[in-house]
XYZ file of C-alpha atoms in Angstrom:
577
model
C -19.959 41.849 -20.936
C -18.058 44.645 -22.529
C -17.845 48.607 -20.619
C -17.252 51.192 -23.213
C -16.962 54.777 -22.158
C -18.371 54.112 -18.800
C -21.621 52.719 -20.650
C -22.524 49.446 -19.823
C -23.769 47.152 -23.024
C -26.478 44.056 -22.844
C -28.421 42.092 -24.759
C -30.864 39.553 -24.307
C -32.210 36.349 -25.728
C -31.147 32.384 -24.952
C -31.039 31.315 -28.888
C -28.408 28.908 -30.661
C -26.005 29.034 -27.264
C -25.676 32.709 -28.325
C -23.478 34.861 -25.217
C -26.566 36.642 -23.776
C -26.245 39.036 -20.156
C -29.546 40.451 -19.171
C -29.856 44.199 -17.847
C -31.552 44.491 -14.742
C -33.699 46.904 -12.914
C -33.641 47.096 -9.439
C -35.382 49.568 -6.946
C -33.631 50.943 -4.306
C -35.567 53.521 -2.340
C -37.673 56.113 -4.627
C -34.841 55.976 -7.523
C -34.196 53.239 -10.127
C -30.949 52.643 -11.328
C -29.326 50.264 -14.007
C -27.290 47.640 -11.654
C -25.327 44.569 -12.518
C -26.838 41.652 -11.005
C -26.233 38.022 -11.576
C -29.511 36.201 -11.501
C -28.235 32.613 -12.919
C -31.654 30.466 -13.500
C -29.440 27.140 -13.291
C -26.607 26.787 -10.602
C -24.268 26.400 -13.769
C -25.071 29.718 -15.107
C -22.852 31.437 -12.536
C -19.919 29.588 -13.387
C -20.202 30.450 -17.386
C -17.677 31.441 -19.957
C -17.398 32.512 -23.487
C -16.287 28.885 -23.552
C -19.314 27.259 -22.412
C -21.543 29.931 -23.351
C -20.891 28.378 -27.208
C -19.962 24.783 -26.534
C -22.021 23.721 -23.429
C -20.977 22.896 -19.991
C -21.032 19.078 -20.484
C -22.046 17.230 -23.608
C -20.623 13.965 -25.757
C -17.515 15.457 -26.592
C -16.308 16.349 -22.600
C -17.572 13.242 -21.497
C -15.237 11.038 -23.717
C -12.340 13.229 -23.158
C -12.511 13.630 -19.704
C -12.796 9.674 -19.377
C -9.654 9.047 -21.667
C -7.410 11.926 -19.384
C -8.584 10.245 -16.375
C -6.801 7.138 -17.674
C -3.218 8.965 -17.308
C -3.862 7.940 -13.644
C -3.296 4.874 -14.071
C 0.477 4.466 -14.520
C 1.239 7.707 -12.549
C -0.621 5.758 -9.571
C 1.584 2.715 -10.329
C 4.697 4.642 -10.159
C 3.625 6.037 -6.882
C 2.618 3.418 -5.146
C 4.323 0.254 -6.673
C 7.715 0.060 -4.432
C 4.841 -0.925 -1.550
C 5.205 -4.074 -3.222
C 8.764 -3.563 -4.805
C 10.188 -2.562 -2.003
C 7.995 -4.081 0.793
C 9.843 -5.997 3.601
C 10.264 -9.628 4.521
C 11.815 -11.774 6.874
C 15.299 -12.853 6.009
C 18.220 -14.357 7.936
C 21.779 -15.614 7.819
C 22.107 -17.822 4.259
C 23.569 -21.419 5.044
C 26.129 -23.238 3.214
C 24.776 -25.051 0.294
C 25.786 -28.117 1.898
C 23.413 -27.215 4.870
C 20.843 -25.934 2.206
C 18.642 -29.315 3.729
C 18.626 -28.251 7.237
C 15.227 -27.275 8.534
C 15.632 -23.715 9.206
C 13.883 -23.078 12.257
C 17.469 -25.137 13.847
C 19.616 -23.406 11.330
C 18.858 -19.793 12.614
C 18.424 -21.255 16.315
C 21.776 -22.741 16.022
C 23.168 -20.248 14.039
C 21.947 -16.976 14.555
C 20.838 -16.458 18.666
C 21.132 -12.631 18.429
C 19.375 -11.935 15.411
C 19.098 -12.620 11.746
C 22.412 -9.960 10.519
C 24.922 -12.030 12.705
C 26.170 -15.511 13.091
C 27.798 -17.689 15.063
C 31.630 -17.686 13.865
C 32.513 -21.208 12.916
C 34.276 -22.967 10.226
C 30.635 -23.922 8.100
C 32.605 -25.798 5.716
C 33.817 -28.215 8.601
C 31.002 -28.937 9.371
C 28.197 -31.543 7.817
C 24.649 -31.956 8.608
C 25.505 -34.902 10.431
C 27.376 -32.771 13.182
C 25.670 -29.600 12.742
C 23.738 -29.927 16.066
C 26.960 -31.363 17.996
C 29.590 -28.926 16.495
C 27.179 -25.756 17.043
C 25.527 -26.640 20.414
C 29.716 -26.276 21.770
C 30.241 -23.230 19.466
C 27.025 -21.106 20.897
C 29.505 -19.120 23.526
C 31.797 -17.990 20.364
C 31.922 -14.797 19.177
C 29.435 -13.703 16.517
C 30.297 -12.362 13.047
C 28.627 -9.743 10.539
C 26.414 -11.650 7.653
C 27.480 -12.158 4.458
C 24.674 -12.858 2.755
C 21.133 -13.824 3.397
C 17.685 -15.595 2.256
C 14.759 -14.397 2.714
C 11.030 -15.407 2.871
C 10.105 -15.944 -0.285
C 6.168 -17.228 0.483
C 3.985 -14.205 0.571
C 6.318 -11.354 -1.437
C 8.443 -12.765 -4.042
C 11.513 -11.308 -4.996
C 12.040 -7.049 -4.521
C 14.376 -4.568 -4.223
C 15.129 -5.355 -0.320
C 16.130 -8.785 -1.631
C 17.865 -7.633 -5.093
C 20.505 -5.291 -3.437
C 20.633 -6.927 0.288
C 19.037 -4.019 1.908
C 18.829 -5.405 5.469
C 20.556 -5.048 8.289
C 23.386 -2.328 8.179
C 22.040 -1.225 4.780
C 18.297 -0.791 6.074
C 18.206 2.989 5.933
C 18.381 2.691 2.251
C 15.028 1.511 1.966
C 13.975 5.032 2.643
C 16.062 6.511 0.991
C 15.459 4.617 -2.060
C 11.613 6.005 -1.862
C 12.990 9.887 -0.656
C 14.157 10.016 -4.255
C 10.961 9.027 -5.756
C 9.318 11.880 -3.439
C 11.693 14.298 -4.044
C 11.223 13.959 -7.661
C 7.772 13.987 -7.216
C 7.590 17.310 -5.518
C 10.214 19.222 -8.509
C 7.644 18.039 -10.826
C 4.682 19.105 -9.347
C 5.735 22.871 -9.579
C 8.190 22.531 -12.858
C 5.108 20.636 -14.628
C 2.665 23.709 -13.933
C 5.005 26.566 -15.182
C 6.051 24.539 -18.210
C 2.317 23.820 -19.540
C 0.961 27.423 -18.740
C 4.072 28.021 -21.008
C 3.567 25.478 -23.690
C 0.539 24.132 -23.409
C -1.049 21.407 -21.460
C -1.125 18.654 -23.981
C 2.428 18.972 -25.449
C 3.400 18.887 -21.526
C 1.191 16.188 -20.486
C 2.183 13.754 -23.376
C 5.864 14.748 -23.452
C 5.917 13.720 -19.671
C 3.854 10.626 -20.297
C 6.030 9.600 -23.015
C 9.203 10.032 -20.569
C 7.105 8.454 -18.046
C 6.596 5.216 -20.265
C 10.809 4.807 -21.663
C 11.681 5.511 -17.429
C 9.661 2.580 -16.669
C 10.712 0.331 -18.768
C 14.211 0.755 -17.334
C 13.848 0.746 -14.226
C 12.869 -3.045 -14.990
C 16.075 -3.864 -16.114
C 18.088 -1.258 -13.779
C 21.452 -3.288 -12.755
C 22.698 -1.163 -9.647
C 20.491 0.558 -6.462
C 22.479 3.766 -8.058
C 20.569 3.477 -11.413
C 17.648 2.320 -9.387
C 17.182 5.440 -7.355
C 18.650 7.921 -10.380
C 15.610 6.486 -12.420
C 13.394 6.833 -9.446
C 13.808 10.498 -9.000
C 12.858 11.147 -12.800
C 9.393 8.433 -12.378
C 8.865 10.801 -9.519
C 9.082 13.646 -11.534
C 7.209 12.758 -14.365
C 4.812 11.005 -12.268
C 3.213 14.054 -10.474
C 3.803 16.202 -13.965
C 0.858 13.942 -15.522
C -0.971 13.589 -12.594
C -1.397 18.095 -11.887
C -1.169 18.290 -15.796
C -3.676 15.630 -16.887
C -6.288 17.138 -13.631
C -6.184 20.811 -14.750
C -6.480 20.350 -18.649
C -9.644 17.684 -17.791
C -11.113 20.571 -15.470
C -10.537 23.281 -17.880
C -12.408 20.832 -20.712
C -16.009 21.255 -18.229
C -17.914 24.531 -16.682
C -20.493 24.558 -14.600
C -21.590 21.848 -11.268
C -19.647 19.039 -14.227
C -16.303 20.897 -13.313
C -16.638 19.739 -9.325
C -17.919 15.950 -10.465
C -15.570 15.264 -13.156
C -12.723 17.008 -10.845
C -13.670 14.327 -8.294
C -14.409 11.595 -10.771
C -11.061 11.930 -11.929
C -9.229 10.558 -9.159
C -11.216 7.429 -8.725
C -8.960 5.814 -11.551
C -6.279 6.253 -8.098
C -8.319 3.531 -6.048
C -8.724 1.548 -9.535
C -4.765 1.311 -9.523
C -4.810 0.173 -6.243
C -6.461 -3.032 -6.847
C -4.998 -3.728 -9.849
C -1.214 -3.276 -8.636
C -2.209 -5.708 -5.891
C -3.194 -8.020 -8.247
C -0.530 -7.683 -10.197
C 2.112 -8.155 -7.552
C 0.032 -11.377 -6.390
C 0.470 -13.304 -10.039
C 4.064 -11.490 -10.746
C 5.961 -12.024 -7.249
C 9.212 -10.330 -8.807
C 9.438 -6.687 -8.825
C 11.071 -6.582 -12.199
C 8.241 -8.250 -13.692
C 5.596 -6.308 -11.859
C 7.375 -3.148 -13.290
C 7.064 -4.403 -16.639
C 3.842 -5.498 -16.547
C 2.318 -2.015 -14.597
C 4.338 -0.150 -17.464
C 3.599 -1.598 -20.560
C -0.038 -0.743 -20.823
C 0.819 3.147 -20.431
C 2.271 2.797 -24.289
C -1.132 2.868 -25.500
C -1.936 5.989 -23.694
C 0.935 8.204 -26.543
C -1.013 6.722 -29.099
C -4.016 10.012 -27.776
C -1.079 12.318 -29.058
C -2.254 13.798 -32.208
C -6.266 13.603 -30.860
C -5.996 14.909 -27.451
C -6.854 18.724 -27.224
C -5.542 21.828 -26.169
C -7.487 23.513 -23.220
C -9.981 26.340 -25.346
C -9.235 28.335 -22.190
C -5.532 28.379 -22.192
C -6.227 28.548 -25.916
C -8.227 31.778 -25.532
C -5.913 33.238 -22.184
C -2.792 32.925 -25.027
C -5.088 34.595 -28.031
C -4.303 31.222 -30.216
C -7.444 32.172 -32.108
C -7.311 29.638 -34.930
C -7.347 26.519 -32.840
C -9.766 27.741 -30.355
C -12.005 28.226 -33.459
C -11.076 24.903 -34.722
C -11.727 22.971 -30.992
C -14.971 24.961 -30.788
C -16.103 23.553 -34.005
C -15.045 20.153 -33.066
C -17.096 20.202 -30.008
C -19.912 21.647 -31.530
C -20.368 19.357 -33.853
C -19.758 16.028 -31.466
C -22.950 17.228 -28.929
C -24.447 18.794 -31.967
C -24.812 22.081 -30.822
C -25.269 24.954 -33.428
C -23.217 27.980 -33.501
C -24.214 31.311 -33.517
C -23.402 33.218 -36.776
C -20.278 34.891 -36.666
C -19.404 33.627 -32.830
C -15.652 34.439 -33.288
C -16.468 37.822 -32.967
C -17.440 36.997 -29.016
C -13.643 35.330 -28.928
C -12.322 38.326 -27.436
C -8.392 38.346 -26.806
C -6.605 39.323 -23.989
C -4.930 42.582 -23.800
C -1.524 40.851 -22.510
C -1.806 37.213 -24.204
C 2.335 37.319 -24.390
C 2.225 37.846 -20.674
C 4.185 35.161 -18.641
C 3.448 33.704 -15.443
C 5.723 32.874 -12.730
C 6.001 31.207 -8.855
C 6.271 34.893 -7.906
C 3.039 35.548 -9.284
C 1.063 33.042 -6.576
C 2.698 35.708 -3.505
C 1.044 38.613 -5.149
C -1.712 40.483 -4.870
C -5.059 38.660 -3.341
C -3.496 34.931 -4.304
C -0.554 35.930 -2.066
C -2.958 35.004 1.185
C -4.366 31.701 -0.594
C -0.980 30.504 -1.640
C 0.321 30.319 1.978
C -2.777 29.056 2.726
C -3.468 26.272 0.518
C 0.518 25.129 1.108
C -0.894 24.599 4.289
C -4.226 22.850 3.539
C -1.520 20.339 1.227
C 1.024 19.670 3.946
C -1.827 18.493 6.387
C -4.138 16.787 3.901
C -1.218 14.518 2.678
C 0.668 14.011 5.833
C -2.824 12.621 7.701
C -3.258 10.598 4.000
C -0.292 9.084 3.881
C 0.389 8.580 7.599
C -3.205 6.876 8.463
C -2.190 4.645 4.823
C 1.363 3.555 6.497
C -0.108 2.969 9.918
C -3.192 0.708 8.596
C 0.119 -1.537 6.786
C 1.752 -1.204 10.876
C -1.856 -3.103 11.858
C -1.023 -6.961 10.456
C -2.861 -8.679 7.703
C -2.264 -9.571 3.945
C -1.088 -7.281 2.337
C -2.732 -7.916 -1.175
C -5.829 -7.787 0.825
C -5.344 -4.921 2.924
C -4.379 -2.581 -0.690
C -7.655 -4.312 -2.183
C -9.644 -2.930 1.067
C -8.130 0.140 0.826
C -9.022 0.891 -2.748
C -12.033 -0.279 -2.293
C -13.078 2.431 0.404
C -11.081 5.227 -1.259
C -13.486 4.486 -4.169
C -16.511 4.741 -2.128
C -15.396 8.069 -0.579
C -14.822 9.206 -3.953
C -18.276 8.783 -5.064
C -20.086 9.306 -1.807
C -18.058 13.019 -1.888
C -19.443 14.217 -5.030
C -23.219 13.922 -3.984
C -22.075 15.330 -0.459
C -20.624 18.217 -1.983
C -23.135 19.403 -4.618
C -25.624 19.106 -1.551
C -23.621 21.377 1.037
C -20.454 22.832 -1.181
C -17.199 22.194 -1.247
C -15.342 24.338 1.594
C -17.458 23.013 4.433
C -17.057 19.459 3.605
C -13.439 19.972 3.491
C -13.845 21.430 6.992
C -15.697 18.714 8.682
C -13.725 15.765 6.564
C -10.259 17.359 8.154
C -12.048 17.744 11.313
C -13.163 14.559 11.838
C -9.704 12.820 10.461
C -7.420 14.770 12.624
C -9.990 14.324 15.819
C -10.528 10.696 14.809
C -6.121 10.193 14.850
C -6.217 12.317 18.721
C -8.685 10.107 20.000
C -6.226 7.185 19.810
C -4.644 8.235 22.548
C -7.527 7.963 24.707
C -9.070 4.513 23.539
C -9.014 2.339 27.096
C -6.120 -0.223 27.164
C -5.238 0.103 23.640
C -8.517 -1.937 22.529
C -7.001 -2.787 18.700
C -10.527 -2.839 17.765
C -11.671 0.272 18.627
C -7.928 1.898 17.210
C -8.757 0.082 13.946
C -12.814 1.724 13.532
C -10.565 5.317 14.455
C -7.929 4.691 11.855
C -10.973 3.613 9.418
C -13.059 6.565 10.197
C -10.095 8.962 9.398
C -9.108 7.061 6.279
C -12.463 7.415 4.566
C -12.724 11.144 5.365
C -9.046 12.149 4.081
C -9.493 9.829 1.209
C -12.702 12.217 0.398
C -10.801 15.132 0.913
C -7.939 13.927 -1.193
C -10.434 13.433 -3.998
C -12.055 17.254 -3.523
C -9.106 18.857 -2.772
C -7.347 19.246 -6.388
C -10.884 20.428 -7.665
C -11.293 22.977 -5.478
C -7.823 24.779 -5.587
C -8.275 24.862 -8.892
C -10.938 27.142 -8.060
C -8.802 29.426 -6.404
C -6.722 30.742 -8.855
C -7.667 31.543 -12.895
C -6.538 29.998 -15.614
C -3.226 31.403 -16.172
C -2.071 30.616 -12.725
C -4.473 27.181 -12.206
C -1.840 24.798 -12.824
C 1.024 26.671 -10.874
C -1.606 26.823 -7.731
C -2.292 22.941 -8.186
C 1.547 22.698 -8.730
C 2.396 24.320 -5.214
C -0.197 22.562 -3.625
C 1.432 19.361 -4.792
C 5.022 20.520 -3.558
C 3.559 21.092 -0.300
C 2.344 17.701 -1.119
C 5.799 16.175 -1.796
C 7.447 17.689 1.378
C 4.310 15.889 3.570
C 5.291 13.141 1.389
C 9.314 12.818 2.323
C 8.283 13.683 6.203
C 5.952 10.427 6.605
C 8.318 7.633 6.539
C 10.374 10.007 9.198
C 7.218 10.540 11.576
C 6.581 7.266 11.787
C 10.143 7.149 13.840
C 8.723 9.037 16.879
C 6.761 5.533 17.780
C 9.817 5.061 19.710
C 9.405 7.763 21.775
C 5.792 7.433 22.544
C 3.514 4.583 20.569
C 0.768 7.133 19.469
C 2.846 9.893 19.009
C 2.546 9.986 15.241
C -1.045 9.703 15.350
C -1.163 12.661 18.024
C 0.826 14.752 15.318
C -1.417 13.772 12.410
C -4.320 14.663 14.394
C -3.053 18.282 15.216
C -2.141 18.669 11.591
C -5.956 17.666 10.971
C -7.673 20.694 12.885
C -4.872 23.152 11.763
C -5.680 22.022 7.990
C -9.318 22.595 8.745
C -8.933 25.910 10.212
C -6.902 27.001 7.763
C -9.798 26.296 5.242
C -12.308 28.433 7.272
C -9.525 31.458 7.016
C -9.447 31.115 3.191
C -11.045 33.266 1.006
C -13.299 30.787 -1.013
C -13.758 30.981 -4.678
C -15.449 28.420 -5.411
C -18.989 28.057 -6.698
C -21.598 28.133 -4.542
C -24.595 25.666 -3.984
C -28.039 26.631 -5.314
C -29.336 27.215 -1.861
C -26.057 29.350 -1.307
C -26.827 31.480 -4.132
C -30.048 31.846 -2.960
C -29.279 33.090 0.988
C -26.534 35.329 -1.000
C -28.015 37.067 -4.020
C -27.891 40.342 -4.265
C -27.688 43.583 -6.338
C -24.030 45.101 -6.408
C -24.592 48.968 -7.661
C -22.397 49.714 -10.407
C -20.739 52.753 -9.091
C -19.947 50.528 -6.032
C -17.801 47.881 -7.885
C -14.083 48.084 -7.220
C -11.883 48.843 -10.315
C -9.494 45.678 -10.298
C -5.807 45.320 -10.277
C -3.620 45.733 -13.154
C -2.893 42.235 -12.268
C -6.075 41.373 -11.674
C -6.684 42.145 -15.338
C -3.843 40.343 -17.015
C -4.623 37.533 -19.420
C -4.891 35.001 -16.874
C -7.729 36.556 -15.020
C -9.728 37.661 -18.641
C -10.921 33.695 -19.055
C -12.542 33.385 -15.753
C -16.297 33.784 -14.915
């Protein structure tokens, strides 16, 4: 639509994907004036672009693009979630003598160790032989004990990890979180860093430049030789971890239009239960964390080889007025789903009056984004902290571990695809709603489940896992919604700080079980309903569901409509629909 001297300009016709808006008139009263009304025969229509108005909303070309992109998932899922296994904890005592290496070690640690497994009884141990083990140590149980040394540790189920690499027991216990705070802190730098450099330089020289770091970090961490290294290299996986995962989302969202921007938005998380299963599996044949990190790392090498194919977003393309290759992606796409351009099209590539314009942080606490910002921080902070904490407290309930990470991919996946039907049916916001609702109400109603029934907790923790783990699968899709295209990836990117801050508070709120048992679960739950209400006070723009559109449409007079912002009207607001 273009507005020249107050005159508004249409044409008409559907032919060759040619840019068509229809003029409408509508009666009001006895006179009949020209208004602007948006009529969209398909629920896609009201989501259109210049973009999709020449190249489709979904076709041949999206569909193997968007698959490849959501294959970045993979290792950034590995690197988040792989110290559960590197890092996971085992039972370990006192290490005997290698003399006393035969002793069966039920007596060793009964004889040795009555107080615990990080001190020992304080003998001479190379005085004594396995013949008068029992004797000497049955006199020596009243002497003092000593501080461990070293220790061994239960190699059966979990093989050989961090805890057991560096002796992180004991005194030196608190440096298992610690160890994983530097992972999360990195994690939340590169969530915002990632979206201000790619609205800068592009979203596929950022995603593959982080990738590629991504790939040489974890090699080394393989063959780190001190915890010092370890948690140095850490912080950077961390960072360029959550730089491909907000990158790799908002370039595959910006690739689709339409109802295919919410599914493929979803679908491309469910490579995130994928790695679940597969890092369990790996961790069951590897049982050594240095060759589980090779093995989880390796594959992402073939990912760089996308470098020189993978495209540019058209509409960060068209936001920066980079002409050329939006004509040259265009073509490309035409010609994969075989779609026939209109004759001189570029003419309908209109740029933006301020395609030098930079964005900044600043720029999300201006204007109308200034009251989704805050709010969305909040949505973040609650969504993850009820994610994370319900994941942590199902490993608190016993069982296999391999088995319980298989289980729990298993039903993030089905939430995943159950959410996408459930939200083209009813939209996104309200399904947000209930599914933060229902987690948070599901984590307070712990506390009243009659002498702590451990069935009954387990079908509560359940029903809140499968509703957050839908919510974390909408949730990226629809704050990139919220903002245009210019400021989508620094909106995802705060999100995801808020994200990283829920992330470093989880191990630490599992700590109150000391002061009351469900007191954690009391917190996520209260979390839960302010997350949801915090959704109902948001300003939704996302599209709406054909029987939305249908209670809503309406005729908006032209001498009625608002004249926008300055801002408003800056290159990262011309792109949107």
């Amino acid at each position: 639509m273009v507005v020249n001297s107050g005159n508004l300009q249409v044409s008409s016709g559907k032919s060759s994907g040619a840019l068509a808006l229809d003029g409408v008139k509508c009666e009001n009263g006895k006179n009949h004036k020209i208004q602007i009304c948006d009529e969209p025969t398909k629920e896609e229509d009201s989501n259109s672009d210049v973009i999709s108005d020449l190249t489709g909303h979904f076709g041949k070309w999206q569909l193997m693009w968007t698959f490849l992109l959501s294959l970045f998932q993979l290792p950034s899922t590995f690197h988040l979630f792989s110290f559960v296994f590197e890092g996971a904890s085992k039972d370990f005592w006192c290490a005997a003598p290698d003399h006393l290496k035969s002793i069966p070690l039920a007596i060793w640690r009964n004889y040795t160790q009555p107080s615990g497994p990080c001190s020992i009884v304080d003998v001479n141990y190379h005085e004594i032989s396995i013949e008068n083990f029992t004797t000497i140590l049955s006199d020596a149980l009243n002497e003092t004990l000593t501080t461990c040394k070293s220790f061994d540790y239960d190699m059966e189920l979990i093989g050989k990890t961090v805890i057991s690499e560096w002796q992180l027991v004991c005194n030196r216990a608190s440096m298992v979180s610690v160890v994983e705070m530097c992972f999360l802190a990195g994690a939340a730098v590169g969530s915002v860093c990632s979206g201000w450099i790619s609205d800068q330089f592009g979203r596929r020289t950022t995603l593959m430049s982080f990738a590629t770091v991504q790939c040489c970090i974890g090699i080394l961490l393989a063959f780190a030789s001190s915890l010092p290294t370890f948690m140095v290299l850490r912080f950077i996986s961390g960072v360029t971890s959550m730089a491909v995962l907000v990158v790799s989302f908002v370039l595959v969202v910006e690739l689709v239009s339409g109802k295919y921007r919410t599914i493929i938005g979803i679908l491309n998380l469910l490579p995130l239960s994928i790695a679940y299963m597969i890092i369990a599996g790996i961790a069951y044949g590897a049982r050594d964390w240095r060759t589980i990190q090779l093995i989880g790392t390796t594959p992402c090498f073939l990912l760089l080889l996308l470098w020189f194919n993978i495209p540019e977003s058209p509409r960060w393309l068209l936001a920066r007025g980079r002409m050329e290759e939006l004509k040259e992606i265009i073509n490309r796409i035409a010609a994969r789903n075989r779609i026939t351009l209109p004759d001189n099209y570029e003419k309908l590539l209109i740029s933006p009056p301020d395609v030098d314009a930079t964005v900044s942080i600043l720029d999300l606490f201006r204007g109308k984004f200034r009251r989704t910002t805050l709010l969305m921080t909040v949505i973040w902070f609650s969504l993850v902290l009820l994610y994370f904490g319900i994941t942590l407290h199902m490993n608190n309930l016993g069982g296999n571990i391999y088995t319980n990470t298989i289980i729990a991919g298993a039903v993030e996946g089905i939430a995943i695809l159950c959410s996408i039907i459930v939200v083209l049916k009813l939209g996104i916001r309200i399904n947000l709603v209930i599914y933060m609702l229902v987690a948070g109400l599901a984590c307070l109603m712990v506390n009243f489940v009659p002498d702590g029934n451990l069935w009954m907790i387990i079908t509560l923790v359940m029903i809140g896992k499968c509703t957050i783990g839908a919510t974390n699968a909408i949730i990226q899709t629809f704050t990139a919604y919220q903002y245009p295209t210019m400021l989508r990836n620094l909106g995802v990117g705060a999100g995801n700080f808020a994200a990283g801050v829920a992330l470093i508070v989880v191990p630490y709120l599992w700590l109150m079980e000391h002061i009351q048992i469900y007191l954690p679960m009391t917190i996520m739950g209260g979390f839960g309903i302010v997350g949801a209400i915090a959704l109902l006070l948001l300003h939704d723009r996302s599209p709406k569901t054909k029987k939305q559109q249908r209670a809503t449409k309406s005729c908006i007079p032209e001498q009625n409509k608002k004249v926008a912002s300055a801002f408003e009207n800056s290159a990262y607001k011309h792109t949107e629909s």
